[in-house]
Amino acid sequence: MARAFRHASRTTLPSACAFVAAAAMLAGCGGSTGTGTPSAASPAVDVPAGTLVKDGKITYCSDISAPPLTYYDAAQKPVGAEIELGDALASQLGVEANWANTAFNGIIPALQAKQCDAIITQLYIKPEREKVVNFVPYMYASNTLVVSAKNEKGIESASDLCGNKAAAQTGTTVADYLAGQSKKCLADGKQKVDIRLFNKDTDALQQLRLGLVDSYGTTLETAAYVLKQQPDTFALAGKPFNRIKVGAATRKDDTALHDALTKAFAAVQKNGEYAAILKKWNLTGDDIAG
């Protein structure tokens, strides 16, 4: 599922690829692929000749292993919210989108080596990264609370967790957030949050499904994928929190592409494609304008 909201690491699920493979969705992790997105008949944004590694085609480096953002469907086609956004940007540029599946820990070096033109793969915008690449912000990454669709406990925000059982994944930012919330509950004279930590996302969700915990703190992206798969079982509680911006990265010396992608993103926001993509994948809470 989606990358964990950890500032030092990348995924909520250490075995995200394997988990979705069990659902016959990620059997194609690895290699390079193109979506075959047709170029726009009349591009809205001009890209100067020689800007792209290959004229007429924009290649994105992406670690295609994190539904609902980027993953392979049963036909080995890259799909997800970021894939659709990248395709929409390519259309605005009047070029074809090509997706190069790239390991996350080597993705910036791959960009710098001109193995691709840009990175789209939930890359957090951090000061140390801004020193080596330019960013076009396009969404947030954030945390949220997942509850039972029935939500008999009436949990609508973290402040409602006092005296309730809350699950989280070991080592994540949201686990620290819940610990802080528990201290606040005690300071307010209420019962602490009974925090249950799990190594795997699937274990935490099973506990929630069985009613053994009252909520599960995770990334909005992970929650969005869960809701897409089981809309009648789980629901979101309250507004997203712990937000950090995510952006499309380009090389520092490639200002022409950075400027073109900035204009292309503004165009897909204006024409409604951006909002439609987020809505389709249950990610409206990560809207950069929100």
JSON list of N, CA, C and O in Angstrom, two decimals, residues 138-192:
[
{"chain": "A", "resi": 138, "resn": "TYR", "atom": "N", "xyz": [2.46, 18.63, -5.93]},
{"chain": "A", "resi": 138, "resn": "TYR", "atom": "CA", "xyz": [1.19, 18.22, -6.55]},
{"chain": "A", "resi": 138, "resn": "TYR", "atom": "C", "xyz": [0.19, 17.58, -5.57]},
{"chain": "A", "resi": 138, "resn": "TYR", "atom": "O", "xyz": [-0.97, 17.37, -5.93]},
{"chain": "A", "resi": 139, "resn": "MET", "atom": "N", "xyz": [0.60, 17.26, -4.35]},
{"chain": "A", "resi": 139, "resn": "MET", "atom": "CA", "xyz": [-0.36, 16.75, -3.37]},
{"chain": "A", "resi": 139, "resn": "MET", "atom": "C", "xyz": [0.33, 16.71, -2.00]},
{"chain": "A", "resi": 139, "resn": "MET", "atom": "O", "xyz": [1.50, 17.04, -1.87]},
{"chain": "A", "resi": 140, "resn": "TYR", "atom": "N", "xyz": [-0.45, 16.34, -1.01]},
{"chain": "A", "resi": 140, "resn": "TYR", "atom": "CA", "xyz": [0.10, 16.09, 0.32]},
{"chain": "A", "resi": 140, "resn": "TYR", "atom": "C", "xyz": [0.18, 14.59, 0.56]},
{"chain": "A", "resi": 140, "resn": "TYR", "atom": "O", "xyz": [-0.53, 13.80, -0.08]},
{"chain": "A", "resi": 141, "resn": "ALA", "atom": "N", "xyz": [1.02, 14.21, 1.50]},
{"chain": "A", "resi": 141, "resn": "ALA", "atom": "CA", "xyz": [0.95, 12.89, 2.13]},
{"chain": "A", "resi": 141, "resn": "ALA", "atom": "C", "xyz": [0.51, 13.18, 3.56]},
{"chain": "A", "resi": 141, "resn": "ALA", "atom": "O", "xyz": [0.96, 14.17, 4.15]},
{"chain": "A", "resi": 142, "resn": "SER", "atom": "N", "xyz": [-0.34, 12.36, 4.11]},
{"chain": "A", "resi": 142, "resn": "SER", "atom": "CA", "xyz": [-0.86, 12.67, 5.44]},
{"chain": "A", "resi": 142, "resn": "SER", "atom": "C", "xyz": [-1.29, 11.41, 6.16]},
{"chain": "A", "resi": 142, "resn": "SER", "atom": "O", "xyz": [-1.34, 10.32, 5.58]},
{"chain": "A", "resi": 143, "resn": "ASN", "atom": "N", "xyz": [-1.58, 11.57, 7.44]},
{"chain": "A", "resi": 143, "resn": "ASN", "atom": "CA", "xyz": [-2.11, 10.48, 8.26]},
{"chain": "A", "resi": 143, "resn": "ASN", "atom": "C", "xyz": [-3.60, 10.64, 8.44]},
{"chain": "A", "resi": 143, "resn": "ASN", "atom": "O", "xyz": [-4.15, 11.74, 8.29]},
{"chain": "A", "resi": 144, "resn": "THR", "atom": "N", "xyz": [-4.26, 9.56, 8.80]},
{"chain": "A", "resi": 144, "resn": "THR", "atom": "CA", "xyz": [-5.68, 9.59, 9.08]},
{"chain": "A", "resi": 144, "resn": "THR", "atom": "C", "xyz": [-6.03, 8.45, 10.02]},
{"chain": "A", "resi": 144, "resn": "THR", "atom": "O", "xyz": [-5.18, 7.59, 10.33]},
{"chain": "A", "resi": 145, "resn": "LEU", "atom": "N", "xyz": [-7.25, 8.42, 10.49]},
{"chain": "A", "resi": 145, "resn": "LEU", "atom": "CA", "xyz": [-7.74, 7.34, 11.33]},
{"chain": "A", "resi": 145, "resn": "LEU", "atom": "C", "xyz": [-8.78, 6.53, 10.56]},
{"chain": "A", "resi": 145, "resn": "LEU", "atom": "O", "xyz": [-9.70, 7.08, 9.97]},
{"chain": "A", "resi": 146, "resn": "VAL", "atom": "N", "xyz": [-8.59, 5.21, 10.55]},
{"chain": "A", "resi": 146, "resn": "VAL", "atom": "CA", "xyz": [-9.56, 4.30, 9.95]},
{"chain": "A", "resi": 146, "resn": "VAL", "atom": "C", "xyz": [-10.38, 3.70, 11.08]},
{"chain": "A", "resi": 146, "resn": "VAL", "atom": "O", "xyz": [-9.83, 3.28, 12.11]},
{"chain": "A", "resi": 147, "resn": "VAL", "atom": "N", "xyz": [-11.68, 3.66, 10.90]},
{"chain": "A", "resi": 147, "resn": "VAL", "atom": "CA", "xyz": [-12.58, 3.07, 11.89]},
{"chain": "A", "resi": 147, "resn": "VAL", "atom": "C", "xyz": [-13.50, 2.08, 11.20]},
{"chain": "A", "resi": 147, "resn": "VAL", "atom": "O", "xyz": [-13.52, 1.97, 9.98]},
{"chain": "A", "resi": 148, "resn": "SER", "atom": "N", "xyz": [-14.27, 1.36, 11.99]},
{"chain": "A", "resi": 148, "resn": "SER", "atom": "CA", "xyz": [-15.29, 0.48, 11.43]},
{"chain": "A", "resi": 148, "resn": "SER", "atom": "C", "xyz": [-16.33, 1.32, 10.71]},
{"chain": "A", "resi": 148, "resn": "SER", "atom": "O", "xyz": [-16.63, 2.45, 11.14]},
{"chain": "A", "resi": 149, "resn": "ALA", "atom": "N", "xyz": [-16.87, 0.81, 9.62]},
{"chain": "A", "resi": 149, "resn": "ALA", "atom": "CA", "xyz": [-17.90, 1.55, 8.88]},
{"chain": "A", "resi": 149, "resn": "ALA", "atom": "C", "xyz": [-19.08, 1.86, 9.78]},
{"chain": "A", "resi": 149, "resn": "ALA", "atom": "O", "xyz": [-19.77, 2.87, 9.61]},
{"chain": "A", "resi": 150, "resn": "LYS", "atom": "N", "xyz": [-19.33, 1.00, 10.75]},
{"chain": "A", "resi": 150, "resn": "LYS", "atom": "CA", "xyz": [-20.44, 1.23, 11.70]},
{"chain": "A", "resi": 150, "resn": "LYS", "atom": "C", "xyz": [-20.04, 2.28, 12.73]},
{"chain": "A", "resi": 150, "resn": "LYS", "atom": "O", "xyz": [-20.88, 3.02, 13.24]},
{"chain": "A", "resi": 151, "resn": "ASN", "atom": "N", "xyz": [-18.75, 2.33, 13.06]},
{"chain": "A", "resi": 151, "resn": "ASN", "atom": "CA", "xyz": [-18.19, 3.33, 13.99]},
{"chain": "A", "resi": 151, "resn": "ASN", "atom": "C", "xyz": [-19.06, 3.51, 15.23]},
{"chain": "A", "resi": 151, "resn": "ASN", "atom": "O", "xyz": [-19.46, 4.61, 15.57]},
{"chain": "A", "resi": 152, "resn": "GLU", "atom": "N", "xyz": [-19.32, 2.41, 15.90]},
{"chain": "A", "resi": 152, "resn": "GLU", "atom": "CA", "xyz": [-20.20, 2.45, 17.07]},
{"chain": "A", "resi": 152, "resn": "GLU", "atom": "C", "xyz": [-19.60, 3.24, 18.23]},
{"chain": "A", "resi": 152, "resn": "GLU", "atom": "O", "xyz": [-20.29, 3.67, 19.14]},
{"chain": "A", "resi": 153, "resn": "LYS", "atom": "N", "xyz": [-18.29, 3.45, 18.19]},
{"chain": "A", "resi": 153, "resn": "LYS", "atom": "CA", "xyz": [-17.62, 4.20, 19.26]},
{"chain": "A", "resi": 153, "resn": "LYS", "atom": "C", "xyz": [-17.75, 5.72, 19.07]},
{"chain": "A", "resi": 153, "resn": "LYS", "atom": "O", "xyz": [-17.39, 6.49, 19.96]},
{"chain": "A", "resi": 154, "resn": "GLY", "atom": "N", "xyz": [-18.23, 6.14, 17.92]},
{"chain": "A", "resi": 154, "resn": "GLY", "atom": "CA", "xyz": [-18.40, 7.57, 17.67]},
{"chain": "A", "resi": 154, "resn": "GLY", "atom": "C", "xyz": [-17.09, 8.33, 17.55]},
{"chain": "A", "resi": 154, "resn": "GLY", "atom": "O", "xyz": [-17.02, 9.52, 17.89]},
{"chain": "A", "resi": 155, "resn": "ILE", "atom": "N", "xyz": [-16.05, 7.69, 17.05]},
{"chain": "A", "resi": 155, "resn": "ILE", "atom": "CA", "xyz": [-14.75, 8.34, 16.89]},
{"chain": "A", "resi": 155, "resn": "ILE", "atom": "C", "xyz": [-14.76, 9.21, 15.64]},
{"chain": "A", "resi": 155, "resn": "ILE", "atom": "O", "xyz": [-15.00, 8.72, 14.54]},
{"chain": "A", "resi": 156, "resn": "GLU", "atom": "N", "xyz": [-14.53, 10.49, 15.84]},
{"chain": "A", "resi": 156, "resn": "GLU", "atom": "CA", "xyz": [-14.52, 11.42, 14.71]},
{"chain": "A", "resi": 156, "resn": "GLU", "atom": "C", "xyz": [-13.20, 12.17, 14.58]},
{"chain": "A", "resi": 156, "resn": "GLU", "atom": "O", "xyz": [-12.96, 12.84, 13.58]},
{"chain": "A", "resi": 157, "resn": "SER", "atom": "N", "xyz": [-12.34, 12.05, 15.59]},
{"chain": "A", "resi": 157, "resn": "SER", "atom": "CA", "xyz": [-11.02, 12.69, 15.55]},
{"chain": "A", "resi": 157, "resn": "SER", "atom": "C", "xyz": [-10.15, 12.04, 16.61]},
{"chain": "A", "resi": 157, "resn": "SER", "atom": "O", "xyz": [-10.63, 11.23, 17.43]},
{"chain": "A", "resi": 158, "resn": "ALA", "atom": "N", "xyz": [-8.87, 12.42, 16.63]},
{"chain": "A", "resi": 158, "resn": "ALA", "atom": "CA", "xyz": [-7.94, 11.85, 17.61]},
{"chain": "A", "resi": 158, "resn": "ALA", "atom": "C", "xyz": [-8.36, 12.18, 19.04]},
{"chain": "A", "resi": 158, "resn": "ALA", "atom": "O", "xyz": [-8.07, 11.41, 19.97]},
{"chain": "A", "resi": 159, "resn": "SER", "atom": "N", "xyz": [-9.03, 13.29, 19.23]},
{"chain": "A", "resi": 159, "resn": "SER", "atom": "CA", "xyz": [-9.45, 13.66, 20.58]},
{"chain": "A", "resi": 159, "resn": "SER", "atom": "C", "xyz": [-10.50, 12.72, 21.15]},
{"chain": "A", "resi": 159, "resn": "SER", "atom": "O", "xyz": [-10.75, 12.72, 22.36]},
{"chain": "A", "resi": 160, "resn": "ASP", "atom": "N", "xyz": [-11.10, 11.91, 20.29]},
{"chain": "A", "resi": 160, "resn": "ASP", "atom": "CA", "xyz": [-12.11, 10.94, 20.74]},
{"chain": "A", "resi": 160, "resn": "ASP", "atom": "C", "xyz": [-11.50, 9.59, 21.09]},
{"chain": "A", "resi": 160, "resn": "ASP", "atom": "O", "xyz": [-12.22, 8.64, 21.42]},
{"chain": "A", "resi": 161, "resn": "LEU", "atom": "N", "xyz": [-10.17, 9.49, 21.02]},
{"chain": "A", "resi": 161, "resn": "LEU", "atom": "CA", "xyz": [-9.52, 8.21, 21.27]},
{"chain": "A", "resi": 161, "resn": "LEU", "atom": "C", "xyz": [-9.27, 7.93, 22.74]},
{"chain": "A", "resi": 161, "resn": "LEU", "atom": "O", "xyz": [-8.90, 6.81, 23.11]},
{"chain": "A", "resi": 162, "resn": "CYS", "atom": "N", "xyz": [-9.43, 8.93, 23.60]},
{"chain": "A", "resi": 162, "resn": "CYS", "atom": "CA", "xyz": [-9.21, 8.72, 25.03]},
{"chain": "A", "resi": 162, "resn": "CYS", "atom": "C", "xyz": [-10.07, 7.56, 25.53]},
{"chain": "A", "resi": 162, "resn": "CYS", "atom": "O", "xyz": [-11.29, 7.54, 25.33]},
{"chain": "A", "resi": 163, "resn": "GLY", "atom": "N", "xyz": [-9.42, 6.58, 26.18]},
{"chain": "A", "resi": 163, "resn": "GLY", "atom": "CA", "xyz": [-10.16, 5.43, 26.70]},
{"chain": "A", "resi": 163, "resn": "GLY", "atom": "C", "xyz": [-10.47, 4.38, 25.66]},
{"chain": "A", "resi": 163, "resn": "GLY", "atom": "O", "xyz": [-11.10, 3.36, 25.99]},
{"chain": "A", "resi": 164, "resn": "ASN", "atom": "N", "xyz": [-10.05, 4.59, 24.42]},
{"chain": "A", "resi": 164, "resn": "ASN", "atom": "CA", "xyz": [-10.31, 3.61, 23.36]},
{"chain": "A", "resi": 164, "resn": "ASN", "atom": "C", "xyz": [-9.01, 2.94, 22.90]},
{"chain": "A", "resi": 164, "resn": "ASN", "atom": "O", "xyz": [-7.90, 3.41, 23.18]},
{"chain": "A", "resi": 165, "resn": "LYS", "atom": "N", "xyz": [-9.16, 1.84, 22.18]},
{"chain": "A", "resi": 165, "resn": "LYS", "atom": "CA", "xyz": [-8.01, 1.10, 21.67]},
{"chain": "A", "resi": 165, "resn": "LYS", "atom": "C", "xyz": [-7.69, 1.58, 20.26]},
{"chain": "A", "resi": 165, "resn": "LYS", "atom": "O", "xyz": [-8.55, 1.60, 19.39]},
{"chain": "A", "resi": 166, "resn": "ALA", "atom": "N", "xyz": [-6.44, 1.99, 20.06]},
{"chain": "A", "resi": 166, "resn": "ALA", "atom": "CA", "xyz": [-6.02, 2.50, 18.76]},
{"chain": "A", "resi": 166, "resn": "ALA", "atom": "C", "xyz": [-4.80, 1.71, 18.26]},
{"chain": "A", "resi": 166, "resn": "ALA", "atom": "O", "xyz": [-3.82, 1.58, 18.97]},
{"chain": "A", "resi": 167, "resn": "ALA", "atom": "N", "xyz": [-4.91, 1.22, 17.04]},
{"chain": "A", "resi": 167, "resn": "ALA", "atom": "CA", "xyz": [-3.81, 0.45, 16.43]},
{"chain": "A", "resi": 167, "resn": "ALA", "atom": "C", "xyz": [-2.93, 1.37, 15.60]},
{"chain": "A", "resi": 167, "resn": "ALA", "atom": "O", "xyz": [-3.38, 2.38, 15.06]},
{"chain": "A", "resi": 168, "resn": "ALA", "atom": "N", "xyz": [-1.66, 1.00, 15.47]},
{"chain": "A", "resi": 168, "resn": "ALA", "atom": "CA", "xyz": [-0.73, 1.71, 14.61]},
{"chain": "A", "resi": 168, "resn": "ALA", "atom": "C", "xyz": [0.37, 0.73, 14.22]},
{"chain": "A", "resi": 168, "resn": "ALA", "atom": "O", "xyz": [0.53, -0.32, 14.85]},
{"chain": "A", "resi": 169, "resn": "GLN", "atom": "N", "xyz": [1.11, 1.10, 13.19]},
{"chain": "A", "resi": 169, "resn": "GLN", "atom": "CA", "xyz": [2.21, 0.26, 12.77]},
{"chain": "A", "resi": 169, "resn": "GLN", "atom": "C", "xyz": [3.48, 0.69, 13.48]},
{"chain": "A", "resi": 169, "resn": "GLN", "atom": "O", "xyz": [3.77, 1.88, 13.63]},
{"chain": "A", "resi": 170, "resn": "THR", "atom": "N", "xyz": [4.24, -0.26, 13.96]},
{"chain": "A", "resi": 170, "resn": "THR", "atom": "CA", "xyz": [5.46, 0.01, 14.69]},
{"chain": "A", "resi": 170, "resn": "THR", "atom": "C", "xyz": [6.42, 0.89, 13.90]},
{"chain": "A", "resi": 170, "resn": "THR", "atom": "O", "xyz": [6.65, 0.67, 12.72]},
{"chain": "A", "resi": 171, "resn": "GLY", "atom": "N", "xyz": [6.95, 1.93, 14.55]},
{"chain": "A", "resi": 171, "resn": "GLY", "atom": "CA", "xyz": [7.96, 2.78, 13.94]},
{"chain": "A", "resi": 171, "resn": "GLY", "atom": "C", "xyz": [7.45, 3.91, 13.07]},
{"chain": "A", "resi": 171, "resn": "GLY", "atom": "O", "xyz": [8.24, 4.64, 12.49]},
{"chain": "A", "resi": 172, "resn": "THR", "atom": "N", "xyz": [6.14, 4.07, 12.98]},
{"chain": "A", "resi": 172, "resn": "THR", "atom": "CA", "xyz": [5.59, 5.12, 12.12]},
{"chain": "A", "resi": 172, "resn": "THR", "atom": "C", "xyz": [5.37, 6.42, 12.88]},
{"chain": "A", "resi": 172, "resn": "THR", "atom": "O", "xyz": [5.27, 6.44, 14.11]},
{"chain": "A", "resi": 173, "resn": "THR", "atom": "N", "xyz": [5.26, 7.49, 12.12]},
{"chain": "A", "resi": 173, "resn": "THR", "atom": "CA", "xyz": [4.99, 8.79, 12.71]},
{"chain": "A", "resi": 173, "resn": "THR", "atom": "C", "xyz": [3.65, 8.80, 13.43]},
{"chain": "A", "resi": 173, "resn": "THR", "atom": "O", "xyz": [3.51, 9.43, 14.49]},
{"chain": "A", "resi": 174, "resn": "VAL", "atom": "N", "xyz": [2.68, 8.12, 12.87]},
{"chain": "A", "resi": 174, "resn": "VAL", "atom": "CA", "xyz": [1.35, 8.12, 13.50]},
{"chain": "A", "resi": 174, "resn": "VAL", "atom": "C", "xyz": [1.38, 7.41, 14.85]},
{"chain": "A", "resi": 174, "resn": "VAL", "atom": "O", "xyz": [0.61, 7.76, 15.75]},
{"chain": "A", "resi": 175, "resn": "ALA", "atom": "N", "xyz": [2.26, 6.45, 15.03]},
{"chain": "A", "resi": 175, "resn": "ALA", "atom": "CA", "xyz": [2.39, 5.79, 16.33]},
{"chain": "A", "resi": 175, "resn": "ALA", "atom": "C", "xyz": [2.85, 6.80, 17.38]},
{"chain": "A", "resi": 175, "resn": "ALA", "atom": "O", "xyz": [2.34, 6.83, 18.51]},
{"chain": "A", "resi": 176, "resn": "ASP", "atom": "N", "xyz": [3.81, 7.65, 16.99]},
{"chain": "A", "resi": 176, "resn": "ASP", "atom": "CA", "xyz": [4.27, 8.71, 17.90]},
{"chain": "A", "resi": 176, "resn": "ASP", "atom": "C", "xyz": [3.15, 9.72, 18.16]},
{"chain": "A", "resi": 176, "resn": "ASP", "atom": "O", "xyz": [3.00, 10.23, 19.27]},
{"chain": "A", "resi": 177, "resn": "TYR", "atom": "N", "xyz": [2.38, 10.00, 17.13]},
{"chain": "A", "resi": 177, "resn": "TYR", "atom": "CA", "xyz": [1.26, 10.94, 17.27]},
{"chain": "A", "resi": 177, "resn": "TYR", "atom": "C", "xyz": [0.24, 10.42, 18.29]},
{"chain": "A", "resi": 177, "resn": "TYR", "atom": "O", "xyz": [-0.25, 11.17, 19.14]},
{"chain": "A", "resi": 178, "resn": "LEU", "atom": "N", "xyz": [-0.07, 9.13, 18.21]},
{"chain": "A", "resi": 178, "resn": "LEU", "atom": "CA", "xyz": [-1.03, 8.53, 19.14]},
{"chain": "A", "resi": 178, "resn": "LEU", "atom": "C", "xyz": [-0.49, 8.55, 20.58]},
{"chain": "A", "resi": 178, "resn": "LEU", "atom": "O", "xyz": [-1.25, 8.76, 21.53]},
{"chain": "A", "resi": 179, "resn": "ALA", "atom": "N", "xyz": [0.83, 8.36, 20.72]},
{"chain": "A", "resi": 179, "resn": "ALA", "atom": "CA", "xyz": [1.42, 8.41, 22.05]},
{"chain": "A", "resi": 179, "resn": "ALA", "atom": "C", "xyz": [1.28, 9.81, 22.64]},
{"chain": "A", "resi": 179, "resn": "ALA", "atom": "O", "xyz": [0.99, 9.98, 23.83]},
{"chain": "A", "resi": 180, "resn": "GLY", "atom": "N", "xyz": [1.47, 10.82, 21.79]},
{"chain": "A", "resi": 180, "resn": "GLY", "atom": "CA", "xyz": [1.29, 12.20, 22.24]},
{"chain": "A", "resi": 180, "resn": "GLY", "atom": "C", "xyz": [-0.16, 12.48, 22.61]},
{"chain": "A", "resi": 180, "resn": "GLY", "atom": "O", "xyz": [-0.44, 13.19, 23.59]},
{"chain": "A", "resi": 181, "resn": "GLN", "atom": "N", "xyz": [-1.07, 11.93, 21.83]},
{"chain": "A", "resi": 181, "resn": "GLN", "atom": "CA", "xyz": [-2.49, 12.12, 22.12]},
{"chain": "A", "resi": 181, "resn": "GLN", "atom": "C", "xyz": [-2.87, 11.46, 23.44]},
{"chain": "A", "resi": 181, "resn": "GLN", "atom": "O", "xyz": [-3.68, 11.99, 24.20]},
{"chain": "A", "resi": 182, "resn": "SER", "atom": "N", "xyz": [-2.26, 10.31, 23.72]},
{"chain": "A", "resi": 182, "resn": "SER", "atom": "CA", "xyz": [-2.53, 9.61, 24.97]},
{"chain": "A", "resi": 182, "resn": "SER", "atom": "C", "xyz": [-2.10, 10.46, 26.16]},
{"chain": "A", "resi": 182, "resn": "SER", "atom": "O", "xyz": [-2.82, 10.56, 27.18]},
{"chain": "A", "resi": 183, "resn": "LYS", "atom": "N", "xyz": [-0.93, 11.10, 26.06]},
{"chain": "A", "resi": 183, "resn": "LYS", "atom": "CA", "xyz": [-0.47, 11.98, 27.13]},
{"chain": "A", "resi": 183, "resn": "LYS", "atom": "C", "xyz": [-1.42, 13.16, 27.32]},
{"chain": "A", "resi": 183, "resn": "LYS", "atom": "O", "xyz": [-1.67, 13.60, 28.45]},
{"chain": "A", "resi": 184, "resn": "LYS", "atom": "N", "xyz": [-1.94, 13.66, 26.22]},
{"chain": "A", "resi": 184, "resn": "LYS", "atom": "CA", "xyz": [-2.89, 14.78, 26.31]},
{"chain": "A", "resi": 184, "resn": "LYS", "atom": "C", "xyz": [-4.17, 14.35, 27.01]},
{"chain": "A", "resi": 184, "resn": "LYS", "atom": "O", "xyz": [-4.75, 15.11, 27.79]},
{"chain": "A", "resi": 185, "resn": "CYS", "atom": "N", "xyz": [-4.61, 13.13, 26.71]},
{"chain": "A", "resi": 185, "resn": "CYS", "atom": "CA", "xyz": [-5.81, 12.61, 27.37]},
{"chain": "A", "resi": 185, "resn": "CYS", "atom": "C", "xyz": [-5.61, 12.58, 28.89]},
{"chain": "A", "resi": 185, "resn": "CYS", "atom": "O", "xyz": [-6.49, 13.01, 29.65]},
{"chain": "A", "resi": 186, "resn": "LEU", "atom": "N", "xyz": [-4.46, 12.08, 29.32]},
{"chain": "A", "resi": 186, "resn": "LEU", "atom": "CA", "xyz": [-4.17, 11.99, 30.76]},
{"chain": "A", "resi": 186, "resn": "LEU", "atom": "C", "xyz": [-4.09, 13.38, 31.39]},
{"chain": "A", "resi": 186, "resn": "LEU", "atom": "O", "xyz": [-4.58, 13.60, 32.50]},
{"chain": "A", "resi": 187, "resn": "ALA", "atom": "N", "xyz": [-3.47, 14.31, 30.64]},
{"chain": "A", "resi": 187, "resn": "ALA", "atom": "CA", "xyz": [-3.36, 15.68, 31.15]},
{"chain": "A", "resi": 187, "resn": "ALA", "atom": "C", "xyz": [-4.72, 16.34, 31.31]},
{"chain": "A", "resi": 187, "resn": "ALA", "atom": "O", "xyz": [-4.90, 17.21, 32.18]},
{"chain": "A", "resi": 188, "resn": "ASP", "atom": "N", "xyz": [-5.68, 15.91, 30.51]},
{"chain": "A", "resi": 188, "resn": "ASP", "atom": "CA", "xyz": [-7.04, 16.45, 30.58]},
{"chain": "A", "resi": 188, "resn": "ASP", "atom": "C", "xyz": [-7.91, 15.68, 31.56]},
{"chain": "A", "resi": 188, "resn": "ASP", "atom": "O", "xyz": [-9.13, 15.90, 31.63]},
{"chain": "A", "resi": 189, "resn": "GLY", "atom": "N", "xyz": [-7.29, 14.76, 32.31]},
{"chain": "A", "resi": 189, "resn": "GLY", "atom": "CA", "xyz": [-8.04, 13.99, 33.30]},
{"chain": "A", "resi": 189, "resn": "GLY", "atom": "C", "xyz": [-8.87, 12.86, 32.72]},
{"chain": "A", "resi": 189, "resn": "GLY", "atom": "O", "xyz": [-9.79, 12.35, 33.37]},
{"chain": "A", "resi": 190, "resn": "LYS", "atom": "N", "xyz": [-8.53, 12.44, 31.51]},
{"chain": "A", "resi": 190, "resn": "LYS", "atom": "CA", "xyz": [-9.26, 11.35, 30.86]},
{"chain": "A", "resi": 190, "resn": "LYS", "atom": "C", "xyz": [-8.40, 10.09, 30.82]},
{"chain": "A", "resi": 190, "resn": "LYS", "atom": "O", "xyz": [-7.22, 10.11, 31.21]},
{"chain": "A", "resi": 191, "resn": "GLN", "atom": "N", "xyz": [-8.99, 9.00, 30.36]},
{"chain": "A", "resi": 191, "resn": "GLN", "atom": "CA", "xyz": [-8.24, 7.75, 30.25]},
{"chain": "A", "resi": 191, "resn": "GLN", "atom": "C", "xyz": [-7.25, 7.84, 29.09]},
{"chain": "A", "resi": 191, "resn": "GLN", "atom": "O", "xyz": [-7.50, 8.53, 28.09]},
{"chain": "A", "resi": 192, "resn": "LYS", "atom": "N", "xyz": [-6.15, 7.15, 29.22]},
{"chain": "A", "resi": 192, "resn": "LYS", "atom": "CA", "xyz": [-5.14, 7.15, 28.16]},
{"chain": "A", "resi": 192, "resn": "LYS", "atom": "C", "xyz": [-5.67, 6.41, 26.93]},
{"chain": "A", "resi": 192, "resn": "LYS", "atom": "O", "xyz": [-6.66, 5.69, 26.99]}
]
